[in-house]
Coordinates of N, CA, C and O in Angstrom, one line a residue:
X29 N -13.7 -11.3 -71.5 CA -13.1 -10.3 -70.5 C -13.5 -10.7 -69.1 O -14.6 -11.2 -68.9
X30 N -12.6 -10.5 -68.2 CA -12.9 -10.8 -66.8 C -14.1 -10.2 -66.2 O -14.8 -10.8 -65.5
X31 N -14.3 -9.0 -66.6 CA -15.5 -8.3 -66.0 C -16.8 -8.9 -66.5 O -17.8 -8.7 -65.8
X32 N -16.8 -9.6 -67.6 CA -18.0 -10.2 -68.1 C -18.2 -11.6 -67.5 O -19.3 -12.2 -67.8
X33 N -17.3 -12.2 -66.8 CA -17.6 -13.5 -66.2 C -18.6 -13.3 -65.0 O -18.4 -12.5 -64.1
X34 N -19.6 -14.1 -65.1 CA -20.7 -14.1 -64.1 C -20.5 -15.2 -63.1 O -20.0 -16.3 -63.5
X35 N -20.8 -15.0 -61.8 CA -20.6 -16.0 -60.8 C -21.2 -17.4 -61.2 O -20.6 -18.4 -60.9
X36 N -22.4 -17.4 -61.8 CA -23.0 -18.7 -62.1 C -22.2 -19.5 -63.2 O -22.3 -20.7 -63.3
X37 N -21.4 -18.8 -64.0 CA -20.6 -19.4 -65.0 C -19.4 -20.2 -64.4 O -18.9 -21.1 -65.0
X38 N -19.0 -19.9 -63.2 CA -17.9 -20.6 -62.5 C -18.3 -21.2 -61.2 O -17.5 -21.7 -60.5
X39 N -19.6 -21.4 -61.0 CA -20.1 -21.9 -59.8 C -19.8 -23.4 -59.5 O -19.8 -23.8 -58.4
X40 N -19.4 -24.1 -60.6 CA -19.2 -25.6 -60.4 C -17.7 -25.9 -60.4 O -17.3 -27.0 -60.5
X41 N -16.8 -24.8 -60.3 CA -15.4 -25.1 -60.3 C -15.0 -25.8 -59.0 O -15.4 -25.4 -57.9
X42 N -14.2 -26.8 -59.1 CA -13.7 -27.6 -58.0 C -12.2 -27.2 -57.6 O -11.8 -27.3 -56.5
X43 N -11.5 -26.8 -58.7 CA -10.1 -26.6 -58.4 C -9.5 -25.7 -59.6 O -10.1 -25.7 -60.7
X44 N -8.4 -25.0 -59.3 CA -7.6 -24.4 -60.4 C -6.3 -25.1 -60.4 O -5.7 -25.3 -59.4
X45 N -5.9 -25.4 -61.6 CA -4.6 -26.1 -61.9 C -3.7 -25.1 -62.5 O -4.0 -24.5 -63.5
X46 N -2.5 -24.9 -61.9 CA -1.5 -24.0 -62.4 C -0.4 -24.8 -63.1 O 0.1 -25.7 -62.4
X47 N -0.1 -24.5 -64.3 CA 0.9 -25.2 -65.0 C 2.3 -24.6 -64.8 O 3.3 -25.2 -65.2
X48 N 2.4 -23.5 -64.2 CA 3.6 -22.9 -63.8 C 3.4 -22.0 -62.5 O 2.2 -21.7 -62.3
X49 N 4.4 -21.7 -61.8 CA 4.2 -20.8 -60.6 C 3.7 -19.5 -61.1 O 4.2 -18.9 -62.0
X50 N 2.8 -18.9 -60.3 CA 2.3 -17.6 -60.6 C 2.9 -16.5 -59.7 O 2.6 -15.4 -59.7
X51 N 3.9 -17.0 -58.8 CA 4.5 -16.0 -57.9 C 5.1 -14.8 -58.5 O 5.0 -13.7 -58.0
X52 N 5.7 -14.9 -59.7 CA 6.3 -13.8 -60.3 C 5.4 -13.1 -61.4 O 5.8 -12.1 -62.0
X53 N 4.2 -13.6 -61.6 CA 3.3 -13.1 -62.5 C 2.4 -12.0 -61.9 O 1.7 -12.3 -61.0
X54 N 2.5 -10.8 -62.4 CA 1.7 -9.7 -61.9 C 0.2 -9.8 -62.4 O -0.7 -9.3 -61.7
X55 N 0.0 -10.4 -63.5 CA -1.4 -10.7 -64.0 C -1.3 -11.9 -64.9 O -0.3 -12.3 -65.4
X56 N -2.5 -12.5 -65.0 CA -2.8 -13.5 -66.0 C -4.1 -13.1 -66.7 O -4.9 -12.5 -66.2
X57 N -4.2 -13.5 -68.0 CA -5.4 -13.3 -68.7 C -6.3 -14.5 -68.4 O -5.9 -15.6 -68.3
X58 N -7.7 -14.3 -68.3 CA -8.6 -15.4 -68.1 C -9.7 -15.3 -69.1 O -10.1 -14.2 -69.6
X59 N -10.2 -16.4 -69.6 CA -11.3 -16.5 -70.5 C -12.1 -17.7 -70.2 O -11.6 -18.6 -69.5
X60 N -13.3 -17.7 -70.7 CA -14.2 -18.9 -70.5 C -14.2 -19.6 -71.9 O -14.5 -19.0 -72.9
X61 N -13.8 -20.9 -71.9 CA -13.7 -21.7 -73.1 C -14.8 -22.8 -73.0 O -15.0 -23.3 -71.9
X62 N -15.3 -23.2 -74.1 CA -16.2 -24.3 -74.2 C -15.3 -25.5 -74.5 O -14.6 -25.6 -75.5
X63 N -15.3 -26.5 -73.5 CA -14.4 -27.6 -73.6 C -15.2 -28.9 -73.5 O -16.2 -28.9 -72.9
X64 N -14.6 -30.0 -74.1 CA -15.4 -31.2 -74.1 C -15.4 -32.0 -72.8 O -16.2 -32.9 -72.7
X65 N -14.6 -31.6 -71.8 CA -14.5 -32.4 -70.5 C -14.6 -31.4 -69.3 O -14.3 -30.2 -69.5
X66 N -14.9 -32.0 -68.2 CA -14.9 -31.2 -66.9 C -13.5 -31.0 -66.4 O -13.3 -30.1 -65.6
X67 N -12.6 -31.9 -66.7 CA -11.3 -31.9 -66.1 C -10.2 -32.2 -67.1 O -10.6 -32.5 -68.3
X68 N -9.0 -32.1 -66.7 CA -7.9 -32.4 -67.6 C -7.4 -31.2 -68.3 O -8.1 -30.2 -68.4
X69 N -6.2 -31.3 -68.8 CA -5.6 -30.1 -69.4 C -6.2 -29.9 -70.8 O -6.2 -30.8 -71.6
X70 N -6.8 -28.8 -71.0 CA -7.4 -28.5 -72.3 C -6.4 -28.2 -73.4 O -5.3 -27.9 -73.2
X71 N -6.8 -28.5 -74.7 CA -6.0 -28.1 -75.8 C -5.9 -26.6 -75.8 O -6.8 -25.9 -75.4
X72 N -4.8 -26.1 -76.3 CA -4.5 -24.6 -76.3 C -4.2 -24.2 -77.7 O -3.2 -24.7 -78.3
X73 N -5.0 -23.3 -78.2 CA -4.8 -22.8 -79.6 C -4.6 -21.3 -79.8 O -5.0 -20.7 -80.8
X74 N -4.0 -20.7 -78.8 CA -3.8 -19.2 -78.8 C -2.3 -19.0 -79.0 O -1.5 -19.9 -78.7
X75 N -1.9 -17.8 -79.3 CA -0.5 -17.4 -79.2 C -0.1 -17.5 -77.7 O -1.0 -17.5 -76.9
X76 N 1.2 -17.5 -77.4 CA 1.6 -17.4 -76.0 C 1.5 -18.8 -75.4 O 1.7 -19.8 -76.0
X77 N 1.2 -18.8 -74.1 CA 1.2 -20.0 -73.3 C 0.0 -20.1 -72.3 O -0.4 -19.0 -71.8
X78 N -0.5 -21.3 -72.1 CA -1.5 -21.5 -71.1 C -0.8 -21.6 -69.8 O 0.3 -22.3 -69.6
X79 N -1.3 -20.9 -68.8 CA -0.7 -20.8 -67.5 C -1.5 -21.7 -66.5 O -0.9 -22.2 -65.5
X80 N -2.8 -21.9 -66.7 CA -3.6 -22.7 -65.8 C -5.0 -22.9 -66.4 O -5.3 -22.3 -67.4
X81 N -5.8 -23.7 -65.7 CA -7.1 -23.9 -66.1 C -8.0 -24.4 -64.9 O -7.4 -24.8 -63.9
X82 N -9.3 -24.3 -65.1 CA -10.2 -24.7 -64.0 C -10.6 -26.1 -64.2 O -10.8 -26.6 -65.4
X83 N -10.9 -26.8 -63.1 CA -11.4 -28.2 -63.2 C -12.8 -28.1 -62.6 O -13.0 -27.4 -61.5
X84 N -13.8 -28.7 -63.2 CA -15.2 -28.6 -62.7 C -15.5 -29.8 -61.9 O -15.0 -30.9 -62.1
X85 N -16.4 -29.7 -61.0 CA -16.9 -30.8 -60.1 C -17.9 -31.6 -60.9 O -18.4 -31.2 -62.0
X86 N -18.3 -32.7 -60.4 CA -19.2 -33.7 -61.1 C -20.6 -33.2 -61.3 O -21.3 -33.7 -62.1
X87 N -21.0 -32.2 -60.5 CA -22.3 -31.6 -60.6 C -22.5 -30.7 -61.9 O -23.6 -30.4 -62.3
X88 N -21.3 -30.3 -62.5 CA -21.4 -29.5 -63.7 C -22.1 -30.2 -64.8 O -21.7 -31.3 -65.1
X89 N -23.0 -29.5 -65.4 CA -23.7 -30.1 -66.5 C -23.2 -29.6 -67.9 O -22.9 -28.4 -68.0
X90 N -23.2 -30.4 -68.9 CA -22.8 -30.0 -70.2 C -23.9 -29.2 -70.8 O -25.1 -29.4 -70.5
X91 N -23.5 -28.3 -71.7 CA -24.5 -27.5 -72.5 C -25.4 -28.5 -73.3 O -24.9 -29.4 -73.9
X92 N -26.7 -28.3 -73.2 CA -27.6 -29.1 -74.0 C -27.4 -29.0 -75.5 O -27.5 -29.9 -76.3
X93 N -27.0 -27.7 -75.9 CA -26.8 -27.4 -77.3 C -25.5 -28.0 -77.9 O -25.5 -28.6 -79.0
X94 N -24.4 -27.9 -77.1 CA -23.1 -28.3 -77.7 C -22.5 -29.5 -77.0 O -21.6 -30.1 -77.6
X95 N -23.0 -29.9 -75.9 CA -22.4 -31.0 -75.1 C -21.0 -30.6 -74.5 O -20.3 -31.5 -74.1
X96 N -20.7 -29.3 -74.4 CA -19.5 -28.9 -73.9 C -19.6 -28.2 -72.5 O -20.8 -27.9 -72.1
X97 N -18.5 -28.1 -71.8 CA -18.5 -27.5 -70.5 C -17.8 -26.1 -70.6 O -16.8 -26.0 -71.3
X98 N -18.3 -25.1 -69.9 CA -17.7 -23.8 -69.8 C -16.7 -23.8 -68.7 O -17.0 -24.1 -67.5
X99 N -15.4 -23.7 -69.1 CA -14.3 -23.7 -68.1 C -13.4 -22.5 -68.3 O -13.1 -22.1 -69.5
X100 N -12.8 -22.0 -67.2 CA -11.8 -20.9 -67.3 C -10.4 -21.5 -67.8 O -10.0 -22.6 -67.3
X101 N -9.8 -20.7 -68.6 CA -8.4 -21.0 -69.0 C -7.6 -19.7 -68.7 O -8.1 -18.6 -69.0
X102 N -6.4 -19.8 -68.1 CA -5.6 -18.7 -67.8 C -4.4 -18.8 -68.7 O -3.8 -19.8 -68.9
X103 N -4.0 -17.6 -69.3 CA -2.9 -17.6 -70.3 C -2.2 -16.3 -70.3 O -2.7 -15.3 -69.8
X104 N -1.1 -16.2 -71.0 CA -0.3 -15.0 -71.3 C 0.0 -15.0 -72.8 O 0.3 -16.1 -73.4
X105 N 0.1 -13.8 -73.4 CA 0.5 -13.7 -74.8 C 1.9 -13.2 -74.8 O 2.5 -12.7 -73.8
X106 N 2.6 -13.4 -76.0 CA 4.0 -13.0 -76.1 C 4.3 -11.6 -75.8 O 5.4 -11.3 -75.3
X107 N 3.3 -10.7 -75.9 CA 3.6 -9.2 -75.6 C 3.2 -8.8 -74.2 O 3.1 -7.6 -73.9
X108 N 2.9 -9.8 -73.4 CA 2.5 -9.4 -72.0 C 3.7 -9.1 -71.2 O 4.8 -9.3 -71.5
X109 N 3.4 -8.5 -70.0 CA 4.5 -7.9 -69.2 C 5.5 -8.8 -68.7 O 6.7 -8.5 -68.5
X110 N 5.2 -10.1 -68.5 CA 6.2 -11.0 -68.0 C 7.3 -11.2 -69.0 O 8.5 -11.4 -68.5
X111 N 7.1 -11.1 -70.3 CA 8.2 -11.3 -71.3 C 8.6 -9.9 -71.8 O 9.7 -9.8 -72.3
X112 N 7.8 -8.9 -71.8 CA 8.1 -7.6 -72.2 C 7.8 -6.5 -71.2 O 6.8 -5.8 -71.3
X113 N 8.6 -6.4 -70.1 CA 8.3 -5.5 -69.0 C 8.2 -4.1 -69.4 O 7.5 -3.3 -68.7
X114 N 8.8 -3.6 -70.5 CA 8.8 -2.2 -70.9 C 7.8 -2.1 -72.1 O 7.8 -1.0 -72.7
X115 N 7.1 -3.1 -72.4 CA 6.2 -3.1 -73.6 C 4.9 -2.4 -73.4 O 4.7 -1.6 -72.5
X116 N 3.9 -2.8 -74.2 CA 2.6 -2.3 -74.2 C 1.9 -2.2 -72.9 O 1.2 -1.3 -72.5
X117 N 2.1 -3.2 -72.0 CA 1.4 -3.3 -70.7 C 2.4 -3.0 -69.6 O 2.2 -3.5 -68.5
X118 N 3.3 -2.2 -69.8 CA 4.3 -1.8 -68.7 C 3.5 -1.1 -67.5 O 3.9 -1.3 -66.4
X119 N 2.5 -0.3 -67.8 CA 1.8 0.4 -66.8 C 0.3 0.2 -66.9 O -0.4 1.1 -66.4
X120 N -0.1 -0.9 -67.4 CA -1.5 -1.2 -67.5 C -1.6 -2.7 -67.7 O -0.6 -3.4 -67.8
X121 N -2.9 -3.2 -67.8 CA -3.1 -4.6 -68.0 C -4.2 -4.8 -69.0 O -5.1 -3.9 -69.1
X122 N -4.2 -5.8 -69.7 CA -5.3 -6.1 -70.7 C -6.7 -6.2 -69.9 O -6.7 -6.5 -68.7
X123 N -7.8 -6.0 -70.6 CA -9.1 -6.0 -70.0 C -9.4 -7.3 -69.4 O -10.1 -7.4 -68.3
X124 N -8.9 -8.4 -69.9 CA -9.2 -9.7 -69.3 C -8.2 -10.2 -68.3 O -8.3 -11.3 -67.8
X125 N -7.3 -9.3 -67.9 CA -6.3 -9.7 -66.9 C -6.7 -9.5 -65.5 O -7.5 -8.6 -65.2
X126 N -6.3 -10.4 -64.6 CA -6.5 -10.3 -63.2 C -5.2 -10.7 -62.5 O -4.4 -11.4 -63.0
X127 N -5.1 -10.2 -61.3 CA -3.9 -10.6 -60.4 C -4.2 -12.1 -60.0 O -5.2 -12.4 -59.5
X128 N -3.2 -13.0 -60.3 CA -3.5 -14.4 -60.0 C -3.6 -14.7 -58.5 O -4.2 -15.7 -58.2
X129 N -3.1 -13.8 -57.7 CA -3.3 -14.0 -56.2 C -4.7 -13.8 -55.8 O -5.0 -14.1 -54.6
X130 N -5.5 -13.2 -56.6 CA -6.9 -13.0 -56.2 C -7.9 -14.1 -56.8 O -9.1 -14.0 -56.6
X131 N -7.3 -15.1 -57.4 CA -8.1 -16.2 -58.0 C -8.2 -17.3 -57.1 O -7.3 -17.7 -56.4
X132 N -9.4 -18.0 -57.2 CA -9.7 -19.2 -56.5 C -10.8 -19.9 -57.2 O -11.5 -19.3 -58.0
X133 N -11.0 -21.2 -56.9 CA -12.2 -21.8 -57.6 C -13.5 -21.0 -57.2 O -13.6 -20.6 -56.0
X134 N -14.3 -20.7 -58.2 CA -15.6 -20.0 -58.0 C -15.4 -18.5 -57.7 O -16.3 -17.8 -57.4
X135 N -14.1 -18.0 -57.8 CA -13.8 -16.6 -57.6 C -13.2 -16.1 -58.8 O -12.1 -16.5 -59.2
X136 N -13.8 -15.1 -59.4 CA -13.3 -14.6 -60.7 C -12.1 -13.8 -60.7 O -11.4 -13.6 -61.7
X137 N -11.7 -13.3 -59.5 CA -10.5 -12.5 -59.4 C -10.7 -11.1 -59.8 O -11.7 -10.7 -60.3
X138 N -9.7 -10.3 -59.6 CA -9.8 -8.9 -59.9 C -8.4 -8.3 -60.1 O -7.4 -8.8 -59.8
X139 N -8.5 -7.1 -60.7 CA -7.2 -6.3 -60.9 C -6.8 -5.7 -59.6 O -7.6 -5.4 -58.7
X140 N -5.5 -5.5 -59.5 CA -4.9 -4.8 -58.3 C -3.9 -3.7 -58.9 O -3.7 -3.7 -60.1
X141 N -3.4 -2.9 -58.0 CA -2.4 -1.9 -58.4 C -1.3 -2.7 -59.1 O -0.7 -2.3 -60.1
X142 N -0.9 -3.8 -58.5 CA 0.2 -4.6 -59.0 C -0.1 -5.1 -60.4 O 0.8 -5.0 -61.3
X143 N -1.3 -5.6 -60.6 CA -1.6 -6.1 -61.9 C -1.6 -5.0 -63.0 O -1.4 -5.2 -64.2
X144 N -1.9 -3.8 -62.5 CA -1.9 -2.6 -63.4 C -0.5 -2.0 -63.6 O -0.4 -1.0 -64.2
X145 N 0.5 -2.6 -62.9 CA 1.8 -2.1 -63.1 C 2.4 -1.3 -62.0 O 3.4 -0.7 -62.0
X146 N 1.6 -1.2 -60.9 CA 2.0 -0.4 -59.7 C 2.3 -1.3 -58.5 O 2.3 -2.5 -58.6
X147 N 2.5 -0.7 -57.4 CA 2.8 -1.4 -56.1 C 1.5 -2.0 -55.6 O 0.4 -1.7 -56.0
X148 N 1.7 -3.0 -54.6 CA 0.5 -3.5 -54.0 C -0.2 -2.4 -53.2 O 0.4 -1.5 -52.7
X149 N -1.5 -2.4 -53.3 CA -2.3 -1.4 -52.7 C -2.5 -1.5 -51.1 O -2.3 -2.6 -50.6
X150 N -2.9 -0.5 -50.5 CA -3.1 -0.5 -49.0 C -4.2 -1.5 -48.7 O -4.2 -2.3 -47.7
X151 N -5.3 -1.6 -49.6 CA -6.4 -2.5 -49.4 C -5.9 -3.9 -49.4 O -6.3 -4.7 -48.6
X152 N -5.0 -4.2 -50.3 CA -4.4 -5.6 -50.4 C -3.7 -5.9 -49.1 O -3.8 -7.0 -48.5
X153 N -2.9 -5.0 -48.6 CA -2.1 -5.2 -47.4 C -3.1 -5.4 -46.2 O -2.8 -6.2 -45.4
X154 N -4.1 -4.6 -46.2 CA -5.1 -4.7 -45.1 C -5.8 -6.1 -45.1 O -6.2 -6.6 -44.0
X155 N -6.0 -6.7 -46.2 CA -6.6 -8.0 -46.3 C -5.6 -9.1 -46.0 O -5.9 -10.3 -46.1
X156 N -4.3 -8.7 -45.8 CA -3.3 -9.7 -45.4 C -2.7 -10.3 -46.6 O -2.0 -11.3 -46.5
X157 N -2.9 -9.7 -47.8 CA -2.3 -10.3 -49.0 C -1.0 -9.5 -49.3 O -1.0 -8.3 -49.5
X158 N 0.1 -10.2 -49.1 CA 1.4 -9.6 -49.3 C 2.0 -10.1 -50.6 O 1.9 -11.3 -50.9
X159 N 2.5 -9.3 -51.4 CA 3.0 -9.6 -52.7 C 4.5 -9.4 -52.8 O 5.0 -8.4 -52.2
X160 N 5.2 -10.3 -53.4 CA 6.6 -10.0 -53.6 C 6.9 -8.8 -54.4 O 6.1 -8.4 -55.3
X161 N 8.0 -8.1 -54.2 CA 8.3 -6.9 -55.0 C 8.8 -7.4 -56.3 O 9.4 -8.4 -56.5
X162 N 8.5 -6.5 -57.3 CA 8.9 -6.9 -58.7 C 10.4 -6.8 -58.8 O 11.1 -6.1 -58.2

């Protein structure tokens, strides 16, 4: 879940790679996966599709126990709002979902009114974040 991601877990991120444009996506799901490398497209074994992933800098150390690296993976499931706008998440978002416009390397992102199915909030507008209308 997004709320459970701690800053130290993403402190070595150097970049986020998007596999598709996030302009029309109101939210993406994010998770921390244990992966064998710091960079490169990870294997994807979930339903739905991978939308993006984090690349770690060279200072990132592998786990002593597993030899793997903790990296974020961004994805959407078949029943998410982008494919089923009137479905389960028409007016809410999954717990691990964040607005992709709030993501950056080393920034875990957060939910917005838009990611929850509503309009962009006044706070987002005050921060200079303008979002396209649905």
